[in-house]
C-alpha atoms as a PDB file:
ATOM      1  CA  MET A   1       2.501  18.233  -2.009  1.00  0.00           C
ATOM      2  CA  SER A   2       5.187  16.046  -0.402  1.00  0.00           C
ATOM      3  CA  PHE A   3       4.732  12.403   0.589  1.00  0.00           C
ATOM      4  CA  LEU A   4       6.841  10.462   3.064  1.00  0.00           C
ATOM      5  CA  VAL A   5       6.659   6.659   2.857  1.00  0.00           C
ATOM      6  CA  ILE A   6       8.341   4.611   5.590  1.00  0.00           C
ATOM      7  CA  GLY A   7       9.068   0.939   5.119  1.00  0.00           C
ATOM      8  CA  GLU A   8      10.946  -1.935   3.605  1.00  0.00           C
ATOM      9  CA  CYS A   9      12.520  -2.619   0.239  1.00  0.00           C
ATOM     10  CA  VAL A  10      12.479  -6.276  -0.831  1.00  0.00           C
ATOM     11  CA  ALA A  11      13.877  -8.173  -3.806  1.00  0.00           C
ATOM     12  CA  ASP A  12      10.919 -10.217  -5.098  1.00  0.00           C
ATOM     13  CA  ILE A  13      12.112 -13.508  -6.590  1.00  0.00           C
ATOM     14  CA  VAL A  14       9.056 -14.436  -8.632  1.00  0.00           C
ATOM     15  CA  ARG A  15       8.807 -18.162  -9.287  1.00  0.00           C
ATOM     16  CA  GLY A  16       6.259 -19.018 -11.958  1.00  0.00           C
ATOM     17  CA  ALA A  17       4.071 -22.093 -12.154  1.00  0.00           C
ATOM     18  CA  ASP A  18       6.448 -23.355 -14.855  1.00  0.00           C
ATOM     19  CA  GLY A  19       9.465 -23.078 -12.517  1.00  0.00           C
ATOM     20  CA  THR A  20      11.029 -20.009 -14.132  1.00  0.00           C
ATOM     21  CA  GLU A  21      12.358 -17.217 -11.875  1.00  0.00           C
ATOM     22  CA  ARG A  22      12.397 -13.440 -12.302  1.00  0.00           C
ATOM     23  CA  VAL A  23      13.740 -10.882  -9.820  1.00  0.00           C
ATOM     24  CA  HIS A  24      11.761  -7.650  -9.376  1.00  0.00           C
ATOM     25  CA  PRO A  25      12.207  -4.697  -7.000  1.00  0.00           C
ATOM     26  CA  GLY A  26       9.512  -4.913  -4.336  1.00  0.00           C
ATOM     27  CA  GLY A  27       8.409  -4.360  -0.771  1.00  0.00           C
ATOM     28  CA  SER A  28       4.936  -2.930  -0.213  1.00  0.00           C
ATOM     29  CA  PRO A  29       5.988   0.548   1.059  1.00  0.00           C
ATOM     30  CA  ALA A  30       8.658   0.805  -1.657  1.00  0.00           C
ATOM     31  CA  ASN A  31       6.025  -0.128  -4.249  1.00  0.00           C
ATOM     32  CA  VAL A  32       3.700   2.608  -2.973  1.00  0.00           C
ATOM     33  CA  ALA A  33       6.510   5.170  -3.147  1.00  0.00           C
ATOM     34  CA  HIS A  34       7.396   3.987  -6.652  1.00  0.00           C
ATOM     35  CA  GLY A  35       3.754   4.252  -7.712  1.00  0.00           C
ATOM     36  CA  LEU A  36       3.500   7.813  -6.386  1.00  0.00           C
ATOM     37  CA  GLY A  37       6.704   8.718  -8.205  1.00  0.00           C
ATOM     38  CA  ARG A  38       5.349   7.255 -11.438  1.00  0.00           C
ATOM     39  CA  LEU A  39       2.312   9.488 -11.015  1.00  0.00           C
ATOM     40  CA  GLY A  40       4.570  12.541 -10.738  1.00  0.00           C
ATOM     41  CA  ARG A  41       4.303  13.089  -6.990  1.00  0.00           C
ATOM     42  CA  GLU A  42       7.109  14.396  -4.780  1.00  0.00           C
ATOM     43  CA  VAL A  43       7.895  11.402  -2.586  1.00  0.00           C
ATOM     44  CA  THR A  44      10.617  10.319  -0.167  1.00  0.00           C
ATOM     45  CA  LEU A  45      11.096   6.733   0.971  1.00  0.00           C
ATOM     46  CA  LEU A  46      12.679   6.216   4.399  1.00  0.00           C
ATOM     47  CA  THR A  47      14.029   2.684   4.305  1.00  0.00           C
ATOM     48  CA  GLN A  48      16.924   0.303   4.827  1.00  0.00           C
ATOM     49  CA  LEU A  49      18.893  -0.770   1.791  1.00  0.00           C
ATOM     50  CA  ALA A  50      21.995  -2.939   1.460  1.00  0.00           C
ATOM     51  CA  ASP A  51      24.907  -2.072  -0.803  1.00  0.00           C
ATOM     52  CA  ASP A  52      24.645  -5.247  -2.852  1.00  0.00           C
ATOM     53  CA  PRO A  53      23.439  -6.004  -6.399  1.00  0.00           C
ATOM     54  CA  ALA A  54      19.783  -6.344  -5.350  1.00  0.00           C
ATOM     55  CA  GLY A  55      19.955  -3.158  -3.267  1.00  0.00           C
ATOM     56  CA  ARG A  56      21.501  -1.176  -6.099  1.00  0.00           C
ATOM     57  CA  ARG A  57      18.901  -2.502  -8.517  1.00  0.00           C
ATOM     58  CA  ILE A  58      16.086  -1.437  -6.189  1.00  0.00           C
ATOM     59  CA  ALA A  59      17.662   2.005  -5.691  1.00  0.00           C
ATOM     60  CA  ASP A  60      17.956   2.537  -9.454  1.00  0.00           C
ATOM     61  CA  HIS A  61      14.355   1.392  -9.911  1.00  0.00           C
ATOM     62  CA  LEU A  62      13.058   3.880  -7.324  1.00  0.00           C
ATOM     63  CA  LYS A  63      15.222   6.782  -8.472  1.00  0.00           C
ATOM     64  CA  GLY A  64      14.090   6.141 -12.036  1.00  0.00           C
ATOM     65  CA  ALA A  65      10.563   7.013 -10.900  1.00  0.00           C
ATOM     66  CA  GLY A  66      11.755  10.164  -9.146  1.00  0.00           C
ATOM     67  CA  VAL A  67      11.665   8.745  -5.606  1.00  0.00           C
ATOM     68  CA  ARG A  68      14.076  10.316  -3.134  1.00  0.00           C
ATOM     69  CA  ILE A  69      15.626   7.604  -0.941  1.00  0.00           C
ATOM     70  CA  GLU A  70      16.702   8.192   2.654  1.00  0.00           C
ATOM     71  CA  VAL A  71      18.605   5.180   3.992  1.00  0.00           C
ATOM     72  CA  ALA A  72      18.430   4.731   7.760  1.00  0.00           C
ATOM     73  CA  GLY A  73      20.545   1.625   8.199  1.00  0.00           C
ATOM     74  CA  VAL A  74      22.446  -0.688   5.868  1.00  0.00           C
ATOM     75  CA  PRO A  75      21.593  -4.383   6.434  1.00  0.00           C
ATOM     76  CA  ALA A  76      24.071  -7.116   5.586  1.00  0.00           C
ATOM     77  CA  ARG A  77      21.963  -8.075   2.569  1.00  0.00           C
ATOM     78  CA  THR A  78      18.874  -6.813   0.828  1.00  0.00           C
ATOM     79  CA  PRO A  79      15.732  -8.538   2.160  1.00  0.00           C
ATOM     80  CA  SER A  80      14.140 -10.984  -0.250  1.00  0.00           C
ATOM     81  CA  ALA A  81      10.845 -12.739  -0.819  1.00  0.00           C
ATOM     82  CA  VAL A  82      10.353 -15.826  -2.908  1.00  0.00           C
ATOM     83  CA  VAL A  83       7.035 -15.244  -4.642  1.00  0.00           C
ATOM     84  CA  GLY A  84       5.253 -18.370  -5.858  1.00  0.00           C
ATOM     85  CA  LEU A  85       2.634 -17.949  -8.590  1.00  0.00           C
ATOM     86  CA  ASP A  86      -0.142 -20.429  -9.236  1.00  0.00           C
ATOM     87  CA  ALA A  87      -1.785 -21.006 -12.614  1.00  0.00           C
ATOM     88  CA  ARG A  88      -4.060 -17.967 -12.054  1.00  0.00           C
ATOM     89  CA  GLY A  89      -1.143 -15.628 -11.242  1.00  0.00           C
ATOM     90  CA  GLN A  90      -2.041 -15.514  -7.532  1.00  0.00           C
ATOM     91  CA  ALA A  91       1.017 -14.923  -5.335  1.00  0.00           C
ATOM     92  CA  THR A  92       2.258 -16.554  -2.124  1.00  0.00           C
ATOM     93  CA  TYR A  93       5.367 -15.343  -0.268  1.00  0.00           C
ATOM     94  CA  THR A  94       8.326 -16.789   1.662  1.00  0.00           C
ATOM     95  CA  PHE A  95      10.467 -14.108   3.317  1.00  0.00           C
ATOM     96  CA  ASP A  96      14.080 -13.541   4.327  1.00  0.00           C
ATOM     97  CA  ILE A  97      13.866 -10.143   5.993  1.00  0.00           C
ATOM     98  CA  ALA A  98      14.871  -8.124   9.052  1.00  0.00           C
ATOM     99  CA  TRP A  99      13.750  -4.607   9.957  1.00  0.00           C
ATOM    100  CA  THR A 100      15.906  -2.606  12.382  1.00  0.00           C
ATOM    101  CA  LEU A 101      15.112   1.039  11.577  1.00  0.00           C
ATOM    102  CA  SER A 102      16.267   3.385  14.349  1.00  0.00           C
ATOM    103  CA  SER A 103      14.594   6.610  15.433  1.00  0.00           C
ATOM    104  CA  GLY A 104      15.728   9.947  14.100  1.00  0.00           C
ATOM    105  CA  GLU A 105      14.472  13.152  12.582  1.00  0.00           C
ATOM    106  CA  PRO A 106      12.081  12.713   9.656  1.00  0.00           C
ATOM    107  CA  PRO A 107      13.855  13.176   6.317  1.00  0.00           C
ATOM    108  CA  VAL A 108      11.064  15.463   5.071  1.00  0.00           C
ATOM    109  CA  ALA A 109      10.793  18.480   7.337  1.00  0.00           C
ATOM    110  CA  ARG A 110       7.066  18.987   6.757  1.00  0.00           C
ATOM    111  CA  PRO A 111       5.560  16.115   4.762  1.00  0.00           C
ATOM    112  CA  ALA A 112       1.921  16.677   3.878  1.00  0.00           C
ATOM    113  CA  HIS A 113       1.199  12.970   4.077  1.00  0.00           C
ATOM    114  CA  VAL A 114       2.896   9.933   5.648  1.00  0.00           C
ATOM    115  CA  HIS A 115       2.247   6.372   4.498  1.00  0.00           C
ATOM    116  CA  ILE A 116       3.263   3.289   6.497  1.00  0.00           C
ATOM    117  CA  GLY A 117       2.535  -0.378   6.208  1.00  0.00           C
ATOM    118  CA  SER A 118       3.389  -4.007   5.813  1.00  0.00           C
ATOM    119  CA  ILE A 119       6.334  -5.633   7.571  1.00  0.00           C
ATOM    120  CA  ALA A 120       7.976  -2.394   8.689  1.00  0.00           C
ATOM    121  CA  ALA A 121       4.991  -1.174  10.698  1.00  0.00           C
ATOM    122  CA  VAL A 122       4.674  -4.257  12.924  1.00  0.00           C
ATOM    123  CA  THR A 123       8.077  -5.988  13.014  1.00  0.00           C
ATOM    124  CA  ALA A 124      10.395  -5.328  15.963  1.00  0.00           C
ATOM    125  CA  PRO A 125      12.653  -3.609  16.559  1.00  0.00           C
ATOM    126  CA  GLY A 126      12.145  -1.216  13.639  1.00  0.00           C
ATOM    127  CA  ALA A 127       8.369  -0.829  14.006  1.00  0.00           C
ATOM    128  CA  ALA A 128       8.841   1.318  17.116  1.00  0.00           C
ATOM    129  CA  ALA A 129      10.829   3.817  15.058  1.00  0.00           C
ATOM    130  CA  VAL A 130       8.174   3.870  12.338  1.00  0.00           C
ATOM    131  CA  LEU A 131       5.409   4.684  14.814  1.00  0.00           C
ATOM    132  CA  ALA A 132       7.600   7.279  16.533  1.00  0.00           C
ATOM    133  CA  GLU A 133       8.059   9.076  13.213  1.00  0.00           C
ATOM    134  CA  VAL A 134       4.313   9.013  12.570  1.00  0.00           C
ATOM    135  CA  GLU A 135       3.542  10.422  15.987  1.00  0.00           C
ATOM    136  CA  ARG A 136       6.177  13.114  15.466  1.00  0.00           C
ATOM    137  CA  VAL A 137       4.590  14.536  12.311  1.00  0.00           C
ATOM    138  CA  ARG A 138       0.944  13.576  12.732  1.00  0.00           C
ATOM    139  CA  ASP A 139      -0.114  17.001  14.007  1.00  0.00           C
ATOM    140  CA  ARG A 140       0.702  18.500  10.597  1.00  0.00           C
ATOM    141  CA  ALA A 141       0.360  15.570   8.192  1.00  0.00           C
ATOM    142  CA  THR A 142      -2.339  13.079   7.274  1.00  0.00           C
ATOM    143  CA  VAL A 143      -1.473   9.385   7.654  1.00  0.00           C
ATOM    144  CA  SER A 144      -2.348   6.233   5.717  1.00  0.00           C
ATOM    145  CA  TYR A 145      -1.727   2.586   6.528  1.00  0.00           C
ATOM    146  CA  ASP A 146      -1.881  -0.736   4.692  1.00  0.00           C
ATOM    147  CA  PRO A 147      -1.292  -3.787   6.923  1.00  0.00           C
ATOM    148  CA  ASN A 148      -0.473  -6.003   3.915  1.00  0.00           C
ATOM    149  CA  VAL A 149      -0.575  -8.982   6.283  1.00  0.00           C
ATOM    150  CA  ARG A 150       2.164 -11.595   5.938  1.00  0.00           C
ATOM    151  CA  PRO A 151       1.098 -14.364   8.357  1.00  0.00           C
ATOM    152  CA  ALA A 152       4.533 -16.017   8.465  1.00  0.00           C
ATOM    153  CA  LEU A 153       6.011 -12.797   9.904  1.00  0.00           C
ATOM    154  CA  MET A 154       3.172 -11.676  12.177  1.00  0.00           C
ATOM    155  CA  GLY A 155       3.896 -13.805  15.249  1.00  0.00           C
ATOM    156  CA  GLU A 156       1.216 -14.641  17.821  1.00  0.00           C
ATOM    157  CA  HIS A 157      -2.213 -13.745  16.454  1.00  0.00           C
ATOM    158  CA  GLY A 158      -3.569 -11.655  19.332  1.00  0.00           C
ATOM    159  CA  GLU A 159      -0.392  -9.589  19.592  1.00  0.00           C
ATOM    160  CA  ALA A 160      -0.354  -9.100  15.831  1.00  0.00           C
ATOM    161  CA  VAL A 161      -3.928  -7.789  15.865  1.00  0.00           C
ATOM    162  CA  ALA A 162      -3.019  -5.361  18.646  1.00  0.00           C
ATOM    163  CA  ARG A 163      -0.027  -4.056  16.664  1.00  0.00           C
ATOM    164  CA  VAL A 164      -2.123  -3.611  13.539  1.00  0.00           C
ATOM    165  CA  GLU A 165      -4.875  -1.828  15.450  1.00  0.00           C
ATOM    166  CA  ARG A 166      -2.357   0.584  16.957  1.00  0.00           C
ATOM    167  CA  CYS A 167      -1.326   1.563  13.433  1.00  0.00           C
ATOM    168  CA  VAL A 168      -4.980   1.875  12.416  1.00  0.00           C
ATOM    169  CA  ALA A 169      -5.636   4.204  15.349  1.00  0.00           C
ATOM    170  CA  LEU A 170      -2.833   6.541  14.182  1.00  0.00           C
ATOM    171  CA  SER A 171      -4.194   6.719  10.638  1.00  0.00           C
ATOM    172  CA  ASP A 172      -6.684   8.845   8.737  1.00  0.00           C
ATOM    173  CA  LEU A 173      -7.019   6.380   5.860  1.00  0.00           C
ATOM    174  CA  VAL A 174      -6.570   2.602   5.950  1.00  0.00           C
ATOM    175  CA  LYS A 175      -6.581   0.116   3.076  1.00  0.00           C
ATOM    176  CA  ALA A 176      -6.681  -3.666   3.537  1.00  0.00           C
ATOM    177  CA  SER A 177      -7.464  -6.675   1.402  1.00  0.00           C
ATOM    178  CA  ASP A 178     -10.261  -9.056   2.265  1.00  0.00           C
ATOM    179  CA  GLU A 179      -7.526 -11.678   2.843  1.00  0.00           C
ATOM    180  CA  ASP A 180      -5.838  -9.370   5.389  1.00  0.00           C
ATOM    181  CA  LEU A 181      -9.098  -8.961   7.272  1.00  0.00           C
ATOM    182  CA  ALA A 182      -9.884 -12.685   7.136  1.00  0.00           C
ATOM    183  CA  TRP A 183      -6.572 -13.456   8.844  1.00  0.00           C
ATOM    184  CA  LEU A 184      -6.921 -10.693  11.424  1.00  0.00           C
ATOM    185  CA  TYR A 185     -10.604 -11.345  12.215  1.00  0.00           C
ATOM    186  CA  PRO A 186     -11.486 -14.938  11.219  1.00  0.00           C
ATOM    187  CA  GLY A 187     -15.113 -15.443  10.311  1.00  0.00           C
ATOM    188  CA  GLN A 188     -15.981 -11.735  10.409  1.00  0.00           C
ATOM    189  CA  ASP A 189     -17.544 -10.026   7.405  1.00  0.00           C
ATOM    190  CA  PRO A 190     -15.133  -7.456   5.856  1.00  0.00           C
ATOM    191  CA  ARG A 191     -17.689  -4.697   6.398  1.00  0.00           C
ATOM    192  CA  GLU A 192     -17.832  -5.508  10.100  1.00  0.00           C
ATOM    193  CA  ALA A 193     -14.047  -5.468  10.351  1.00  0.00           C
ATOM    194  CA  ALA A 194     -13.913  -2.141   8.507  1.00  0.00           C
ATOM    195  CA  ALA A 195     -16.533  -0.705  10.865  1.00  0.00           C
ATOM    196  CA  ARG A 196     -14.395  -1.856  13.799  1.00  0.00           C
ATOM    197  CA  TRP A 197     -11.475   0.100  12.360  1.00  0.00           C
ATOM    198  CA  LEU A 198     -13.574   3.215  11.799  1.00  0.00           C
ATOM    199  CA  GLY A 199     -14.292   3.110  15.505  1.00  0.00           C
ATOM    200  CA  LEU A 200     -10.544   3.317  16.215  1.00  0.00           C
ATOM    201  CA  GLY A 201     -10.132   6.651  14.450  1.00  0.00           C
ATOM    202  CA  PRO A 202      -9.658   6.609  10.637  1.00  0.00           C
ATOM    203  CA  ALA A 203     -12.031   8.663   8.492  1.00  0.00           C
ATOM    204  CA  VAL A 204     -11.929   6.201   5.577  1.00  0.00           C
ATOM    205  CA  VAL A 205     -11.395   2.442   5.352  1.00  0.00           C
ATOM    206  CA  LEU A 206     -10.923   0.801   1.949  1.00  0.00           C
ATOM    207  CA  VAL A 207     -11.196  -2.939   1.336  1.00  0.00           C
ATOM    208  CA  THR A 208      -9.873  -4.580  -1.826  1.00  0.00           C
ATOM    209  CA  ARG A 209     -11.429  -7.879  -2.923  1.00  0.00           C
ATOM    210  CA  GLY A 210      -9.469  -8.854  -6.018  1.00  0.00           C
ATOM    211  CA  ALA A 211     -11.703  -9.621  -8.982  1.00  0.00           C
ATOM    212  CA  ALA A 212     -14.755  -8.906  -6.774  1.00  0.00           C
ATOM    213  CA  GLY A 213     -13.876  -5.204  -6.671  1.00  0.00           C
ATOM    214  CA  SER A 214     -13.494  -2.912  -3.674  1.00  0.00           C
ATOM    215  CA  LEU A 215     -15.312  -1.152  -0.849  1.00  0.00           C
ATOM    216  CA  ALA A 216     -15.018   2.285   0.736  1.00  0.00           C
ATOM    217  CA  LEU A 217     -16.483   2.927   4.175  1.00  0.00           C
ATOM    218  CA  THR A 218     -16.793   6.110   6.200  1.00  0.00           C
ATOM    219  CA  ARG A 219     -18.969   6.849   9.193  1.00  0.00           C
ATOM    220  CA  ARG A 220     -21.729   7.969   6.810  1.00  0.00           C
ATOM    221  CA  GLU A 221     -21.188   6.046   3.587  1.00  0.00           C
ATOM    222  CA  THR A 222     -20.573   2.524   2.311  1.00  0.00           C
ATOM    223  CA  VAL A 223     -19.710   2.356  -1.390  1.00  0.00           C
ATOM    224  CA  SER A 224     -18.676  -0.541  -3.615  1.00  0.00           C
ATOM    225  CA  ALA A 225     -17.049  -0.669  -7.042  1.00  0.00           C
ATOM    226  CA  GLN A 226     -16.462  -3.533  -9.428  1.00  0.00           C
ATOM    227  CA  ALA A 227     -13.019  -4.401 -10.712  1.00  0.00           C
ATOM    228  CA  PRO A 228     -12.149  -4.064 -14.409  1.00  0.00           C
ATOM    229  CA  GLU A 229     -11.945  -7.303 -16.331  1.00  0.00           C
ATOM    230  CA  VAL A 230      -8.313  -7.913 -17.246  1.00  0.00           C
ATOM    231  CA  THR A 231      -6.022 -10.768 -18.222  1.00  0.00           C
ATOM    232  CA  VAL A 232      -3.909 -11.412 -15.126  1.00  0.00           C
ATOM    233  CA  VAL A 233      -0.176 -11.986 -15.570  1.00  0.00           C
ATOM    234  CA  ASP A 234       0.457 -11.875 -11.822  1.00  0.00           C
ATOM    235  CA  THR A 235      -0.982 -10.089  -8.800  1.00  0.00           C
ATOM    236  CA  VAL A 236       2.335  -8.830  -7.376  1.00  0.00           C
ATOM    237  CA  GLY A 237       2.013  -5.182  -6.323  1.00  0.00           C
ATOM    238  CA  ALA A 238      -1.651  -4.792  -7.280  1.00  0.00           C
ATOM    239  CA  GLY A 239      -2.723  -3.579  -3.838  1.00  0.00           C
ATOM    240  CA  ASP A 240       0.217  -1.178  -3.693  1.00  0.00           C
ATOM    241  CA  SER A 241      -0.730   0.332  -7.057  1.00  0.00           C
ATOM    242  CA  PHE A 242      -4.286   0.697  -5.740  1.00  0.00           C
ATOM    243  CA  MET A 243      -2.889   2.508  -2.689  1.00  0.00           C
ATOM    244  CA  SER A 244      -0.677   4.843  -4.747  1.00  0.00           C
ATOM    245  CA  ALA A 245      -3.625   5.839  -6.915  1.00  0.00           C
ATOM    246  CA  VAL A 246      -5.759   6.473  -3.823  1.00  0.00           C
ATOM    247  CA  LEU A 247      -3.109   8.736  -2.297  1.00  0.00           C
ATOM    248  CA  ASP A 248      -2.614  10.564  -5.588  1.00  0.00           C
ATOM    249  CA  THR A 249      -6.363  11.146  -5.935  1.00  0.00           C
ATOM    250  CA  LEU A 250      -6.715  12.405  -2.353  1.00  0.00           C
ATOM    251  CA  ALA A 251      -3.576  14.586  -2.427  1.00  0.00           C
ATOM    252  CA  GLY A 252      -4.094  17.864  -0.624  1.00  0.00           C
ATOM    253  CA  ARG A 253      -7.157  16.811   1.353  1.00  0.00           C
ATOM    254  CA  GLY A 254      -6.895  17.299   5.093  1.00  0.00           C
ATOM    255  CA  ARG A 255      -8.542  15.358   7.900  1.00  0.00           C
ATOM    256  CA  GLU A 256     -11.784  17.300   7.738  1.00  0.00           C
ATOM    257  CA  ASP A 257     -11.948  16.778   3.972  1.00  0.00           C
ATOM    258  CA  LEU A 258     -11.517  13.023   4.360  1.00  0.00           C
ATOM    259  CA  SER A 259     -14.317  12.884   6.916  1.00  0.00           C
ATOM    260  CA  GLY A 260     -16.700  14.575   4.476  1.00  0.00           C
ATOM    261  CA  LEU A 261     -16.190  12.498   1.318  1.00  0.00           C
ATOM    262  CA  ASP A 262     -19.534  11.726  -0.307  1.00  0.00           C
ATOM    263  CA  ALA A 263     -20.655   8.538  -2.044  1.00  0.00           C
ATOM    264  CA  GLY A 264     -20.011   9.832  -5.560  1.00  0.00           C
ATOM    265  CA  TYR A 265     -16.457  10.854  -4.768  1.00  0.00           C
ATOM    266  CA  LEU A 266     -15.746   7.549  -3.033  1.00  0.00           C
ATOM    267  CA  ALA A 267     -17.035   5.633  -6.062  1.00  0.00           C
ATOM    268  CA  ARG A 268     -14.756   7.618  -8.388  1.00  0.00           C
ATOM    269  CA  LEU A 269     -11.843   7.030  -6.005  1.00  0.00           C
ATOM    270  CA  LEU A 270     -12.399   3.274  -6.063  1.00  0.00           C
ATOM    271  CA  ARG A 271     -12.767   3.238  -9.846  1.00  0.00           C
ATOM    272  CA  ARG A 272      -9.485   5.099 -10.401  1.00  0.00           C
ATOM    273  CA  ALA A 273      -7.578   2.978  -7.888  1.00  0.00           C
ATOM    274  CA  GLY A 274      -9.074  -0.181  -9.397  1.00  0.00           C
ATOM    275  CA  ALA A 275      -7.883   0.919 -12.832  1.00  0.00           C
ATOM    276  CA  ALA A 276      -4.336   1.315 -11.445  1.00  0.00           C
ATOM    277  CA  ALA A 277      -4.434  -2.194  -9.985  1.00  0.00           C
ATOM    278  CA  ALA A 278      -5.756  -3.586 -13.265  1.00  0.00           C
ATOM    279  CA  VAL A 279      -2.823  -2.120 -15.194  1.00  0.00           C
ATOM    280  CA  THR A 280      -0.407  -3.651 -12.685  1.00  0.00           C
ATOM    281  CA  VAL A 281      -1.825  -7.188 -12.781  1.00  0.00           C
ATOM    282  CA  SER A 282      -1.740  -7.119 -16.581  1.00  0.00           C
ATOM    283  CA  ARG A 283       2.082  -7.170 -16.543  1.00  0.00           C
ATOM    284  CA  ALA A 284       4.781  -9.015 -14.631  1.00  0.00           C
ATOM    285  CA  GLY A 285       5.969  -7.733 -11.255  1.00  0.00           C
ATOM    286  CA  ALA A 286       5.028  -4.585  -9.351  1.00  0.00           C
ATOM    287  CA  GLN A 287       4.898  -2.211 -12.326  1.00  0.00           C
ATOM    288  CA  PRO A 288       2.377   0.549 -11.558  1.00  0.00           C
ATOM    289  CA  PRO A 289       1.054   2.879 -14.253  1.00  0.00           C
ATOM    290  CA  ASP A 290       2.317   6.381 -14.916  1.00  0.00           C
ATOM    291  CA  ARG A 291      -0.247   9.191 -15.100  1.00  0.00           C
ATOM    292  CA  ALA A 292      -0.916   8.822 -18.819  1.00  0.00           C
ATOM    293  CA  GLU A 293      -1.427   5.067 -18.477  1.00  0.00           C
ATOM    294  CA  LEU A 294      -3.714   5.522 -15.488  1.00  0.00           C
ATOM    295  CA  ASP A 295      -5.793   8.181 -17.244  1.00  0.00           C
ATOM    296  CA  ALA A 296      -6.150   5.910 -20.288  1.00  0.00           C
ATOM    297  CA  ALA A 297      -7.096   2.911 -18.141  1.00  0.00           C
ATOM    298  CA  GLY A 298      -9.636   4.990 -16.250  1.00  0.00           C
ATOM    299  CA  GLU A 299     -11.181   6.146 -19.506  1.00  0.00           C
ATOM    300  CA  ARG A 300     -11.464   2.559 -20.791  1.00  0.00           C
ATOM    301  CA  PHE A 301     -13.062   1.580 -17.493  1.00  0.00           C
ATOM    302  CA  ALA A 302     -15.584   4.428 -17.739  1.00  0.00           C
ATOM    303  CA  LEU A 303     -16.481   3.593 -21.340  1.00  0.00           C
ATOM    304  CA  ARG A 304     -17.065  -0.064 -20.505  1.00  0.00           C
ATOM    305  CA  TYR A 305     -18.834   0.238 -17.152  1.00  0.00           C
ATOM    306  CA  GLY A 306     -20.248   3.746 -17.254  1.00  0.00           C
ATOM    307  CA  ARG A 307     -19.155   6.964 -15.620  1.00  0.00           C
ATOM    308  CA  VAL A 308     -19.777   7.694 -11.954  1.00  0.00           C
ATOM    309  CA  SER A 309     -21.527  11.007 -11.411  1.00  0.00           C
END
């Protein structure tokens, strides 16, 4: 099964609470592609990448996981994000990024699944090209979306919500954090926001809640799962690892299959994705597990919290 991920690459400059700095390859869509590659999936990333030290480092990082890179535009410099970590490892971001992807033929002739998200899906002028590519292949591919909200880059709130909801409406599966939903819909319970999105078209909406676990909602089911207890080094890339594990678990399922997922399957999906996120937060930077690591983490999770039938 082939995956196409469309979106930005970013050099994450991680600044610890003690003032130290580390540079990691990042960018939410790039992290999802990297996670899929680590899990052995055939994946292409359509992105923009500069020919500078940070860009070459990111390219080597992605290729090392088996990701095929299609560059549609070479910016003057690789986008960057200064990532500040508090004493608990929680991350905040300051960005230096532009997104100017232009329309063209999809690099994968017949991808089985397309994933979009974050800055690239809502930032002009490149967002128009991202949505055009989705609309081009949507009749033969399932689509997922993660808004990965970055308030400093979202612009006027009402317009930002409209852009996000357009992406939601094009998608079969959507994942968001409770923080994303709190910014988009202030004061609204995450379940209510997820129900709003289900009304726009997706078959499944997933909500991550950090240490509080996660939720899966369909038109017939609402399922929750707890998060594994883990010592947090930092939270960079945790949601992207969750997303990669979700896409890996659902690989090969079409739209009708997604609409019919039962409560037991959704619980297992959340458990496996939560195990992937737990591995990632236990080490520095966006370092998702490979398949052996994910299987081992899932087994430890099942032994500690019980198996889901």
